[in-house]
Coordinates of C-alpha atoms and ligand atoms in Angstrom, one line a residue:
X1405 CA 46.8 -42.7 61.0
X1406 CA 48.0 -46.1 62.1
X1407 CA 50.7 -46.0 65.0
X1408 CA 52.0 -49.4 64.2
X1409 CA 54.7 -47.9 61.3
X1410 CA 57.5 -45.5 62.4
X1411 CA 59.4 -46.6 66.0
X1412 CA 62.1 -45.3 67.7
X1413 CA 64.9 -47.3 70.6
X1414 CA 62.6 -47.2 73.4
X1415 CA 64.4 -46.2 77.2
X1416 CA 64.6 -49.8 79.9
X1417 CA 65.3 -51.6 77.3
X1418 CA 67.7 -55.1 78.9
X1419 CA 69.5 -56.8 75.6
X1420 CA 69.6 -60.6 76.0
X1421 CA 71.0 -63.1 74.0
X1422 CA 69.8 -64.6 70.8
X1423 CA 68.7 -61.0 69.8
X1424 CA 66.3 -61.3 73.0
X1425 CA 65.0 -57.9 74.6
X1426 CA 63.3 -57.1 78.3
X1427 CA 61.1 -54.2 78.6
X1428 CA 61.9 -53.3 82.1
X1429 CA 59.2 -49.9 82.0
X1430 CA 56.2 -51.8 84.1
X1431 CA 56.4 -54.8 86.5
X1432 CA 55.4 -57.7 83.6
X1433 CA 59.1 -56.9 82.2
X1434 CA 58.0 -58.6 79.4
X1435 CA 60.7 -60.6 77.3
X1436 CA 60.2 -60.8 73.5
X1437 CA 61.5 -62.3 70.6
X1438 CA 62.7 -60.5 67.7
X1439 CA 59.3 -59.1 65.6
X1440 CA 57.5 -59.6 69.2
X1441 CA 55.2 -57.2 70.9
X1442 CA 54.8 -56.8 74.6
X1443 CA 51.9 -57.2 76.4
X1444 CA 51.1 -53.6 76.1
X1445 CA 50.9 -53.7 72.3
X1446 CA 52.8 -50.8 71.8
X1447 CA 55.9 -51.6 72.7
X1448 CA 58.4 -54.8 70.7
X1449 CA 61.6 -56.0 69.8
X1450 CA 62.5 -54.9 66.3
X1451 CA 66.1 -56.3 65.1
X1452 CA 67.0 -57.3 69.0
X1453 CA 66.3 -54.1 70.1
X1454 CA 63.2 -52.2 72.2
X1455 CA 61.4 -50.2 70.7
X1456 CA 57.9 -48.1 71.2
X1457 CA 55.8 -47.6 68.6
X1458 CA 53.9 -44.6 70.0
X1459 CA 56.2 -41.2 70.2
X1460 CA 54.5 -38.6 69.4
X1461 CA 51.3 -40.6 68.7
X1462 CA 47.8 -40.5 70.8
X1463 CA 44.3 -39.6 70.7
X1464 CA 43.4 -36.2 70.2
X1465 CA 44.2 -33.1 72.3
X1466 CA 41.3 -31.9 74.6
X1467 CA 41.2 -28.8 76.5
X1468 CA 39.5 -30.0 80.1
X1469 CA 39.6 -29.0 83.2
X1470 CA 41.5 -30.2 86.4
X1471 CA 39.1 -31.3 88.2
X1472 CA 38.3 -34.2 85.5
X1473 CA 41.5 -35.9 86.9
X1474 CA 40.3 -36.5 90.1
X1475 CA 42.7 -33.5 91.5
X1476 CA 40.7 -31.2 93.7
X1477 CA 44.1 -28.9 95.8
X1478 CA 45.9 -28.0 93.0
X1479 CA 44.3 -25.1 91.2
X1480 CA 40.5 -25.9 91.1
X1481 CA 39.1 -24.7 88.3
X1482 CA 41.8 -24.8 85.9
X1483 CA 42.2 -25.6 82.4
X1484 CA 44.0 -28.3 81.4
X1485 CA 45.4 -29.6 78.4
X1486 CA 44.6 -33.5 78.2
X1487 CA 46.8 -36.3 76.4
X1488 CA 46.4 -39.2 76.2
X1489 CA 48.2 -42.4 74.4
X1490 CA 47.1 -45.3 72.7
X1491 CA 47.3 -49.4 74.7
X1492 CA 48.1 -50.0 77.9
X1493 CA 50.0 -52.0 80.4
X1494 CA 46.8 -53.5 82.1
X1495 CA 43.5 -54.7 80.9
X1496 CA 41.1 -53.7 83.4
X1497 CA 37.6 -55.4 82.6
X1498 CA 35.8 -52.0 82.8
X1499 CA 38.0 -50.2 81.7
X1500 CA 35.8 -46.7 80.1
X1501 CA 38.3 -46.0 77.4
X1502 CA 39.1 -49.5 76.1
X1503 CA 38.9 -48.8 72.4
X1504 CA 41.9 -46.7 73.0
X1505 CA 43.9 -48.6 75.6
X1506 CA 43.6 -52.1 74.3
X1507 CA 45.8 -51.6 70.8
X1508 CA 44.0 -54.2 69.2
X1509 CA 40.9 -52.2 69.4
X1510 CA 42.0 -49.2 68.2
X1511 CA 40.7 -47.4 65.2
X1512 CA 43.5 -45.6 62.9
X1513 CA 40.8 -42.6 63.2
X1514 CA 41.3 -42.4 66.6
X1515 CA 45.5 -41.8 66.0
X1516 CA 46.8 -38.3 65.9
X1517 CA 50.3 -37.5 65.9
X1518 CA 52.2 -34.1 67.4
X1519 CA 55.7 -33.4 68.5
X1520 CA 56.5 -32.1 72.3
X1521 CA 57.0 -28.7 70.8
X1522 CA 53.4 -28.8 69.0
X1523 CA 51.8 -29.5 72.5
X1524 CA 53.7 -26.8 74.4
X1525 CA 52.4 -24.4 71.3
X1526 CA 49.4 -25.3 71.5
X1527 CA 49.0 -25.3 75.7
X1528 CA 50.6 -21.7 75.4
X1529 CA 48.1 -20.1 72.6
X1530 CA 44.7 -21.8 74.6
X1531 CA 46.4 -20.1 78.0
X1532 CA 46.6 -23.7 79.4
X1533 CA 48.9 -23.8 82.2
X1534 CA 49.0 -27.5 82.9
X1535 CA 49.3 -30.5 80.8
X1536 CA 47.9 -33.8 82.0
X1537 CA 49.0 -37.2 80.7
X1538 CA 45.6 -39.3 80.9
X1539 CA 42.9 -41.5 79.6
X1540 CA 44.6 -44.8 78.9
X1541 CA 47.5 -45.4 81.4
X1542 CA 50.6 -43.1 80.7
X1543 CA 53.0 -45.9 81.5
X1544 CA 53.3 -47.3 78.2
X1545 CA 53.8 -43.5 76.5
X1546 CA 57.2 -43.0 78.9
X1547 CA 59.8 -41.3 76.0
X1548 CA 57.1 -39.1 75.1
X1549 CA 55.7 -37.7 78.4
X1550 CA 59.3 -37.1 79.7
X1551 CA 60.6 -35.2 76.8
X1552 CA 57.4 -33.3 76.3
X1553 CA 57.2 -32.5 80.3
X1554 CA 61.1 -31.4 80.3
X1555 CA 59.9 -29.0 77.4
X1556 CA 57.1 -28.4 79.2
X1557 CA 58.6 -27.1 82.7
X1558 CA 61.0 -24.4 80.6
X1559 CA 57.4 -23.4 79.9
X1560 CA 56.1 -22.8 82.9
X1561 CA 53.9 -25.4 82.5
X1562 CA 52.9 -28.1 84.9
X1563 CA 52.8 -31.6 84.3
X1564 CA 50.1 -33.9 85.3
X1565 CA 50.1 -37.6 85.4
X1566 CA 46.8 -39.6 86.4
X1567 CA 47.8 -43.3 86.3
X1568 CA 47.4 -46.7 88.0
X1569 CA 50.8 -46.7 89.1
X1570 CA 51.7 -50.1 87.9
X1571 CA 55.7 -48.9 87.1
X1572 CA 58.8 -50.3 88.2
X1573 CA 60.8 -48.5 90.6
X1574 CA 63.7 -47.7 87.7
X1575 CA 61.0 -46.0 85.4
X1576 CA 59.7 -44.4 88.0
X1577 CA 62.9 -42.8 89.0
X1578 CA 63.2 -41.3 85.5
X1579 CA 59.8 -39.9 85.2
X1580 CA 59.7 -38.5 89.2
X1581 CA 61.9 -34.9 88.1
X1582 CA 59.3 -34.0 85.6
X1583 CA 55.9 -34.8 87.0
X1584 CA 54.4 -32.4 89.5
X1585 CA 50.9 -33.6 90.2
X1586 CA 50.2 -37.3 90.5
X1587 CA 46.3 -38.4 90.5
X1588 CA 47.2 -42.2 91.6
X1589 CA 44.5 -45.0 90.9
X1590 CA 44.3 -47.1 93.6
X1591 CA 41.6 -49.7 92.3
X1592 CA 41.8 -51.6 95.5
X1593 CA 43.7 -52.8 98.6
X1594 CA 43.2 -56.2 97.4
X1595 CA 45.4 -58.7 95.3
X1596 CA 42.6 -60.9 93.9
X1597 CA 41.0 -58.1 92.8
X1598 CA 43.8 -56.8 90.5
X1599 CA 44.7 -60.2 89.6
X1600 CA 41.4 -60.9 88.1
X1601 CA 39.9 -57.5 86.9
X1602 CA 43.5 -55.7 85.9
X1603 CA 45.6 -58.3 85.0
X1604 CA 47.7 -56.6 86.9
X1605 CA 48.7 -57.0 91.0
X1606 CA 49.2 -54.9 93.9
X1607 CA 52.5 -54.7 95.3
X1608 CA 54.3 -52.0 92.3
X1609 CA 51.0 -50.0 92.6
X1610 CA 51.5 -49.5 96.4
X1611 CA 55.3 -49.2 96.3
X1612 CA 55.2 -46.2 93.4
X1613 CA 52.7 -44.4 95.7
X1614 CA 54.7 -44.4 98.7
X1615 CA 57.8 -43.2 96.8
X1616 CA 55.6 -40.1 95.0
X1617 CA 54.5 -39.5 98.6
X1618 CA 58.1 -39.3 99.6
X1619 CA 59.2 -37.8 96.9
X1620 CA 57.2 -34.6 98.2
X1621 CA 54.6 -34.2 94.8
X1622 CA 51.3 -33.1 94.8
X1623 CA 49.3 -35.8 95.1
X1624 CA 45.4 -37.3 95.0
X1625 CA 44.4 -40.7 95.2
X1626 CA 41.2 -42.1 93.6
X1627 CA 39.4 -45.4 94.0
X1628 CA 37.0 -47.0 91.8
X1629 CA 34.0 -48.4 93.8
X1630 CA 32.3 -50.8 91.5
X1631 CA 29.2 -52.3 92.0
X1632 CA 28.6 -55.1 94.4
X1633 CA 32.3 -56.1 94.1
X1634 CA 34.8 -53.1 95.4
X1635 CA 31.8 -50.6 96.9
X1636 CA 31.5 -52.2 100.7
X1637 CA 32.8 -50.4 103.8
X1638 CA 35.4 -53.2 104.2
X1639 CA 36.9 -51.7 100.8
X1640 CA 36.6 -48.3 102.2
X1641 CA 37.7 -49.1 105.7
X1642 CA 41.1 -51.2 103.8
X1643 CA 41.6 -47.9 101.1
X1644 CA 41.2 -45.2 103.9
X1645 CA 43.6 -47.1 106.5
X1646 CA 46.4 -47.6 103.4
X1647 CA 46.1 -44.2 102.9
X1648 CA 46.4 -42.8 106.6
X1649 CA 49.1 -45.4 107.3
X1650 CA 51.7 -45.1 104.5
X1651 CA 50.8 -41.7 103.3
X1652 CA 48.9 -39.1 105.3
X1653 CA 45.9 -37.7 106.7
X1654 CA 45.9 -34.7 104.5
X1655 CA 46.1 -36.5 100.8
X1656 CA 42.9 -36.0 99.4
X1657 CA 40.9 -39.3 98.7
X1658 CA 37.9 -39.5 95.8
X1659 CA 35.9 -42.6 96.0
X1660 CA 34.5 -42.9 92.3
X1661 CA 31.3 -43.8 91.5
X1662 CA 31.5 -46.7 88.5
X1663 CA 29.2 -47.2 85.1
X1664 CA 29.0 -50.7 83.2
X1665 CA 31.5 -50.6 80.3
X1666 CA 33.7 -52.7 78.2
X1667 CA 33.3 -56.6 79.9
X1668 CA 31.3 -55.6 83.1
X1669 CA 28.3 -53.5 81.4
X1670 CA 26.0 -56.6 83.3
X1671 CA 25.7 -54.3 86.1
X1672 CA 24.6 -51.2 87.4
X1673 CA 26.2 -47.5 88.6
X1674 CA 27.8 -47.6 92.0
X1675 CA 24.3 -47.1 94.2
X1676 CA 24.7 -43.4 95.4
X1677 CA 24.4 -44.2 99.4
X1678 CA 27.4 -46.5 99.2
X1679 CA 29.7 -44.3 98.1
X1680 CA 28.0 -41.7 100.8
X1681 CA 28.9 -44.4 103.4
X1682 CA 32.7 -44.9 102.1
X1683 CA 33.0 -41.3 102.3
X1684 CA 31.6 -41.0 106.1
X1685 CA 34.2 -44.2 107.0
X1686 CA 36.8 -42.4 105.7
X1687 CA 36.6 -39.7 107.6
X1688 CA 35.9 -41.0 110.7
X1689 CA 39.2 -43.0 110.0
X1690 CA 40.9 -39.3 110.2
X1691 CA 41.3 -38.5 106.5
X1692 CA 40.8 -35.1 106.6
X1693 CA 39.8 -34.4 102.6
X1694 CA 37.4 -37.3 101.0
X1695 CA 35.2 -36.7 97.7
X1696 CA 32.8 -38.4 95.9
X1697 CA 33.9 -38.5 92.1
X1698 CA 31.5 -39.2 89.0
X1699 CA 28.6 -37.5 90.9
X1700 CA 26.9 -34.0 90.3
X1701 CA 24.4 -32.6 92.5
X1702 CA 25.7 -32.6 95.7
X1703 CA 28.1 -31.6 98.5
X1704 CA 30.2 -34.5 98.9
X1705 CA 32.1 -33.0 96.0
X1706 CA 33.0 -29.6 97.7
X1707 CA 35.6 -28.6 99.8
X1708 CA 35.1 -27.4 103.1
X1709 CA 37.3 -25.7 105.9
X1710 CA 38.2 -28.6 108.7
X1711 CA 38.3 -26.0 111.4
X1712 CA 35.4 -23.6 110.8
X1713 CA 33.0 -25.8 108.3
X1714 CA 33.3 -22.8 105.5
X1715 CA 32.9 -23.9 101.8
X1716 CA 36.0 -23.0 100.4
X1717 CA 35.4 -24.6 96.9
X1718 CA 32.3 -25.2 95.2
X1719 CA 31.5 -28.0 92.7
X1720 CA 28.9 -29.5 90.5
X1721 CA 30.1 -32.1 88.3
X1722 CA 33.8 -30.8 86.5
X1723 CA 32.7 -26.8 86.9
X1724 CA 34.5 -25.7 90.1
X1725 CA 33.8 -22.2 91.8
X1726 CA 36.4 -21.0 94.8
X1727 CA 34.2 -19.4 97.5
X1728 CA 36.1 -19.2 100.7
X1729 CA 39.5 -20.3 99.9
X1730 CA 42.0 -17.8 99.8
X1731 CA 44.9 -17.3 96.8
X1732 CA 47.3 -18.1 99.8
X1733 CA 46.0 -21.4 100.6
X1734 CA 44.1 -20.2 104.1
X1735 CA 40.0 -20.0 104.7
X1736 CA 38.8 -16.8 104.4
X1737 CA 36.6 -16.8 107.0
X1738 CA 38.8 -18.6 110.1
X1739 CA 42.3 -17.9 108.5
X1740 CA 43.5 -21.7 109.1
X1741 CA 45.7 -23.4 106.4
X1742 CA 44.3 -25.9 104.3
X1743 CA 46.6 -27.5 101.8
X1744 CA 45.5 -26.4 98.2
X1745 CA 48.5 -25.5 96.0
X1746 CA 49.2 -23.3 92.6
X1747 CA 46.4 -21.0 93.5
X1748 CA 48.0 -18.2 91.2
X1749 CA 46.9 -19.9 87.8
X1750 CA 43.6 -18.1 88.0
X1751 CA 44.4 -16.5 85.0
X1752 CA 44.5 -19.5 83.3
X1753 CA 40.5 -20.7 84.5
X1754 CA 38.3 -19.1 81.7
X1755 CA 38.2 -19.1 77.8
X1756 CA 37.6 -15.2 77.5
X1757 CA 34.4 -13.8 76.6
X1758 CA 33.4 -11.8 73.2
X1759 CA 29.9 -10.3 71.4
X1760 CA 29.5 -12.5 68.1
X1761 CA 31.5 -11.5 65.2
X1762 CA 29.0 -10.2 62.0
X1763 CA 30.1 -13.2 59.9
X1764 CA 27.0 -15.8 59.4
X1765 CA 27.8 -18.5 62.1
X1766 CA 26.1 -22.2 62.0
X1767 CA 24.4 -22.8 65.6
X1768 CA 24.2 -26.1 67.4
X1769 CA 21.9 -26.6 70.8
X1770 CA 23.1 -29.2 73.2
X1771 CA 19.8 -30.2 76.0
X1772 CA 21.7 -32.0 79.0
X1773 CA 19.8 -35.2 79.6
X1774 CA 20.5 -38.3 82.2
X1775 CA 23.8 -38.1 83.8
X1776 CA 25.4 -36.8 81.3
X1777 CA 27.2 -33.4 82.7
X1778 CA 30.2 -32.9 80.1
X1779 CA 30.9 -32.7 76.3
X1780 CA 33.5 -33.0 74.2
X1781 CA 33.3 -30.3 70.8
X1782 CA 35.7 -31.1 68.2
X1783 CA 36.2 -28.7 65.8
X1784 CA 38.1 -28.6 63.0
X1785 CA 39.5 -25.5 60.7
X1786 CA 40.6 -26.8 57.1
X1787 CA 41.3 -23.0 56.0
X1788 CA 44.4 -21.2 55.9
X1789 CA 43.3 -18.6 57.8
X1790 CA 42.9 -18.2 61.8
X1791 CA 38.9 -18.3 63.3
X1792 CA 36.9 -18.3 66.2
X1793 CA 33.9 -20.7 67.3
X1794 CA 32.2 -19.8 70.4
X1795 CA 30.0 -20.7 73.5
X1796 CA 27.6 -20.1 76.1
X1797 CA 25.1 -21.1 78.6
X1798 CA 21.1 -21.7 76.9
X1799 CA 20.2 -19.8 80.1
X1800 CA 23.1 -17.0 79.5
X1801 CA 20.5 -13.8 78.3
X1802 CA 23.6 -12.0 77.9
X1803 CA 25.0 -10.9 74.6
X1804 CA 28.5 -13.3 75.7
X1805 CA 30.1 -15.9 74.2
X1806 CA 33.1 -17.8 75.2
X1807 CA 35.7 -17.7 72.5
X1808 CA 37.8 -20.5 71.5
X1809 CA 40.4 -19.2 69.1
X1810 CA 41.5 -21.9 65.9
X1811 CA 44.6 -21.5 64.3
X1812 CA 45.0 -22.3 60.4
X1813 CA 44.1 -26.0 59.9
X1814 CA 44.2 -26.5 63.8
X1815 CA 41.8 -29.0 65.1
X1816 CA 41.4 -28.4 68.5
X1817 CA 38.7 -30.5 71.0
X1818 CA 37.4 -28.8 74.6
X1819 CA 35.1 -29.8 77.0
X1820 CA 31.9 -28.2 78.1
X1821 CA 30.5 -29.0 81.9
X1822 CA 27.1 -28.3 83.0
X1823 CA 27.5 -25.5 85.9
X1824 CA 24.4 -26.9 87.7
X1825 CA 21.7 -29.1 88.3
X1826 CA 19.0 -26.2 87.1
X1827 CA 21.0 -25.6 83.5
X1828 CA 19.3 -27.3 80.1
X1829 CA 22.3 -27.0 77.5
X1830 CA 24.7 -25.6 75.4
X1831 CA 24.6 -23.2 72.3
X1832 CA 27.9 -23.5 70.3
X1833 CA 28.2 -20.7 67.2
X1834 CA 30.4 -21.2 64.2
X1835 CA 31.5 -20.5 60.8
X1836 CA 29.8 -23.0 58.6
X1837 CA 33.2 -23.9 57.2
X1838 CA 34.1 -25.4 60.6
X1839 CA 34.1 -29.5 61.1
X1840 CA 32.6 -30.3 64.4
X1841 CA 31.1 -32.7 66.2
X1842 CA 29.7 -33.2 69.4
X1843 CA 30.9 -36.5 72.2
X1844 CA 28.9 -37.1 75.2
X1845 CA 31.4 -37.8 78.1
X1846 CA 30.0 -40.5 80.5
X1847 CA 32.4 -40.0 83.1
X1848 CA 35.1 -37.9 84.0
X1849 CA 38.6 -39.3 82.0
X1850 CA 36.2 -40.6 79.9
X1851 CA 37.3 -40.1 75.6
X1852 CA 34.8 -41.1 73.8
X1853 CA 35.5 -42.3 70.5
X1854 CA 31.7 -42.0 68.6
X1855 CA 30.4 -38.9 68.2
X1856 CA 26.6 -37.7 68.8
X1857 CA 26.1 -37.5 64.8
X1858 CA 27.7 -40.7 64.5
X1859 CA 24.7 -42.5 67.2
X1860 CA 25.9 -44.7 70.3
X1861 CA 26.7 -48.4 68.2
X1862 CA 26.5 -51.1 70.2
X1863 CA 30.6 -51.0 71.2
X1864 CA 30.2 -47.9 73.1
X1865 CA 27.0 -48.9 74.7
X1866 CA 26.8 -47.6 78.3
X1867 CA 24.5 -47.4 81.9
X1868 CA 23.8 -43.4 80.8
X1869 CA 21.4 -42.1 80.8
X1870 CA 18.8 -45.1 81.7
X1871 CA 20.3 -48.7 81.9
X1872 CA 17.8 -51.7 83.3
X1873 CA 20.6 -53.9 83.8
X1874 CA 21.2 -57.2 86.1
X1875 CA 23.5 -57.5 89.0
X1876 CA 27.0 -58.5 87.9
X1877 CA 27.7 -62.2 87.8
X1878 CA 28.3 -64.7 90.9
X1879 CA 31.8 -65.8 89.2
X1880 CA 32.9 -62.3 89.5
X1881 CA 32.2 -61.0 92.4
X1882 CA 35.1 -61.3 95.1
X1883 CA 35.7 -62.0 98.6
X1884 CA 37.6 -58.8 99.8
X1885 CA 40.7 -58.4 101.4
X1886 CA 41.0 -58.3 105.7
X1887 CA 41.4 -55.6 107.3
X1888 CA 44.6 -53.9 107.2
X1889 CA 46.0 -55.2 110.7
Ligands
SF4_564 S1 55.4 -51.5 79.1 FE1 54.6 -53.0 77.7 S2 56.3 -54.1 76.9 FE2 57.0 -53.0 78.7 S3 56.8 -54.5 80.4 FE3 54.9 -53.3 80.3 S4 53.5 -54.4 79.1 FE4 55.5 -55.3 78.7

């Protein structure tokens, strides 16, 4: 479907003369003409009045899990139902998930539409206990993550919101009662660098932050280290000291390994040692919970106890395992507290496990290759009647499957991690009515718009798995902010 028909009187709106409007949602507060979009693309002036174009209209729903939004201490492990809308309020010249967040790049394929009370249905019958506004920046979606989170609260549900921040301090206000978990973007601590590859700048990001802090939420901060421009200890040094200076020692920080996408694919990854080094800095700083993100095989994504050294949480990739951490937030081996929250949504961390049913099912192989550790399975159901489709490890010798229950007509999408560096792939069973298809995810918050059957075009070429590519151009690379004094 196209999201440029229906609209509804968008919230910020400032009325000016000569049928004039001001969006005052992020810090451009963009004035428009009558007929006039905002930067964002999904936001105008129709008949002198704001408007947004997007209620109740995104990408499709995925099932992931929490640990794909950079949050690590809330509830690792977890399901999560992901949303995410279509443009954006920044232009970020990497950005992973362009085709979706630039509107003029987006396909009406890609356009779904639901209401708040068909995403709270839908969370409820998959036993998802939190929902996660993400992908393309949430800013731009405001009406419709508020009145879907207020529905989502009388719920029980928690609401997630993994953005860049860049939000004046009056829409901020009205989102802070209904957002519980904030996974903050902090690209870096360094106005040349947003003015040039966000089209954005610092100051709101910083300022939002400090009042979420404040405002007592659960909260993670991320930072993008990109290749020979943001990935020096200078960055980290500037990033860790923000952090312990105007927040605290104990938010977690996840320095985030980077691939060549969009208009920076004449690059390489993040090299794996510098984002090793940004994590020793920051600790040494006194942070007392930094992560690598966008890396598999090793510790530097795990949690361990501060006091006794203990793994308390074990990860590869997105698949999280709790070894010594305790439902009350303590170690289990020294006792000690150490800040994890909503530990009692366990029952909410596994699809639930059957024997096939006799019914001839269609099966699909997936073989893990490169860096790839995560798929997307869209799967659709064009019958009237409810079905299955179903899941497990190659190396599973059991007679197990994961379930994933699909409602009449319900498409539903999920992702699929690899558990560990040893595992070869996925076996997905089906009715041979089902439409599915298969979407390699190259990083986490990635949506991927071109499915496996479809073949990687040129658009949504990418570093994974094996990209020879050249450093990224002299004009782009920056001189980096001082020190923080
Ligand atoms: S949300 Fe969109 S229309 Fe509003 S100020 Fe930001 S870019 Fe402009």
């Amino acid at each position: 479907m196209s999201f440029k028909g229906e609209y509804q009187i968008a919230n910020l709106e400032q009325r000016l003369p000569n049928n004039e409007v001001r969006c005052n949602l992020s810090p451009r507060n963009c004035k428009m003409k009558e007929g006039q979009l905002g930067f964002c693309g999904v936001r105008g002036n129709r008949d002198g009045r704001l408007v947004t174009y997007t209620f109740g209209k995104g990408v499709h729903l995925t099932e992931e899990l929490i640990e794909t939004e950079a949050i690590y201490h809330f509830a690792p492990g977890a399901k999560i139902l992901s949303l995410g809308n279509i443009g954006c309020n920044l232009n970020c010249q990497y950005c992973q998930n362009w085709k979706t967040s630039q509107a003029k790049f987006v396909e009406d394929k890609d356009v779904h539409s639901f209401t708040p009370e068909s995403i709270i249905e839908t969370a409820l019958r998959h036993n998802i206990r939190v929902l996660s506004w993400t992908y393309n920046d949430p800013v731009v979606w405001h009406e419709f993550v508020i009145a879907t989170a207020k529905l989502a609260k009388k719920a029980g549900i928690y609401n997630l919101y993994k953005s860049a921040c860049f939000i004046t301090e009056e829409a901020l206000d009205e989102l802070l009662p209904h957002i519980d978990i904030f996974s903050v973007s902090i690209k870096a601590i360094d106005e040349a660098y947003y003015r040039k590859l966000t089209t954005g700048w610092l100051q709101p990001v910083l300022d939002a932050t400090k009042k979420i802090y404040k405002a007592g939420k659960h909260l993670e901060v991320s930072n993008l280290m990109i290749t020979d421009v943001s990935d020096n200890e200078q960055s980290a040094r500037n990033m860790a000291g923000w952090v312990l200076e105007n927040l605290g020692p104990e938010i977690p920080l996840h320095f985030v390994r980077f691939h060549p996408e969009y208009r920076m694919r004449d690059t390489v990854r993040t090299p794996i040692d510098r984002l090793e080094r940004a994590q020793v800095i920051a600790k040494e700083m006194g942070l007392q919970h930094v992560y690598l993100g966008n890396v598999a095989n090793t510790d530097a994504t795990s949690s361990f106890c501060n006091f006794c050294g203990s793994k308390l949480v074990h990860r590869f990739g997105l698949a999280a395992h709790l070894e010594s951490l305790k439902q009350d937030s303590s170690c289990g081996n020294c006792g000690k507290a150490v800040h994890f929250n909503a530990l009692d949504l366990q029952d909410s961390l596994e699809n639930s496990e059957t024997t096939l049913p006799d019914n001839e099912l269609v099966r699909h192989t997936y073989e893990w290759r490169g860096d790839i550790t995560s798929i997307h399975v869209q799967a659709k159901n064009p019958t009237n009647k409810a079905t299955s489709i179903y899941y497990r490890k190659q190396s599973d010798a059991s007679e197990l499957w994961k379930e994933i229950p699909l409602a009449a007509e319900e498409s539903f999408r999920f992702i699929l991690a690899k558990p560990n560096a040893e595992e070869s792939g996925l076996e997905i069973a089906l009715p041979d009515f089902i439409v599915s298809n298969l979407f390699e995810v190259f990083d986490r918050a990635h949506f991927p718009t071109i499915s496996i059957e479809e073949g990687v075009s040129e658009n949504d070429r990418t570093a994974l798995p094996k990209f020879e590519g050249k450093q990224i151009p002299e004009k782009l690379k920056l001189s980096l902010a001082e020190p923080n004094p």
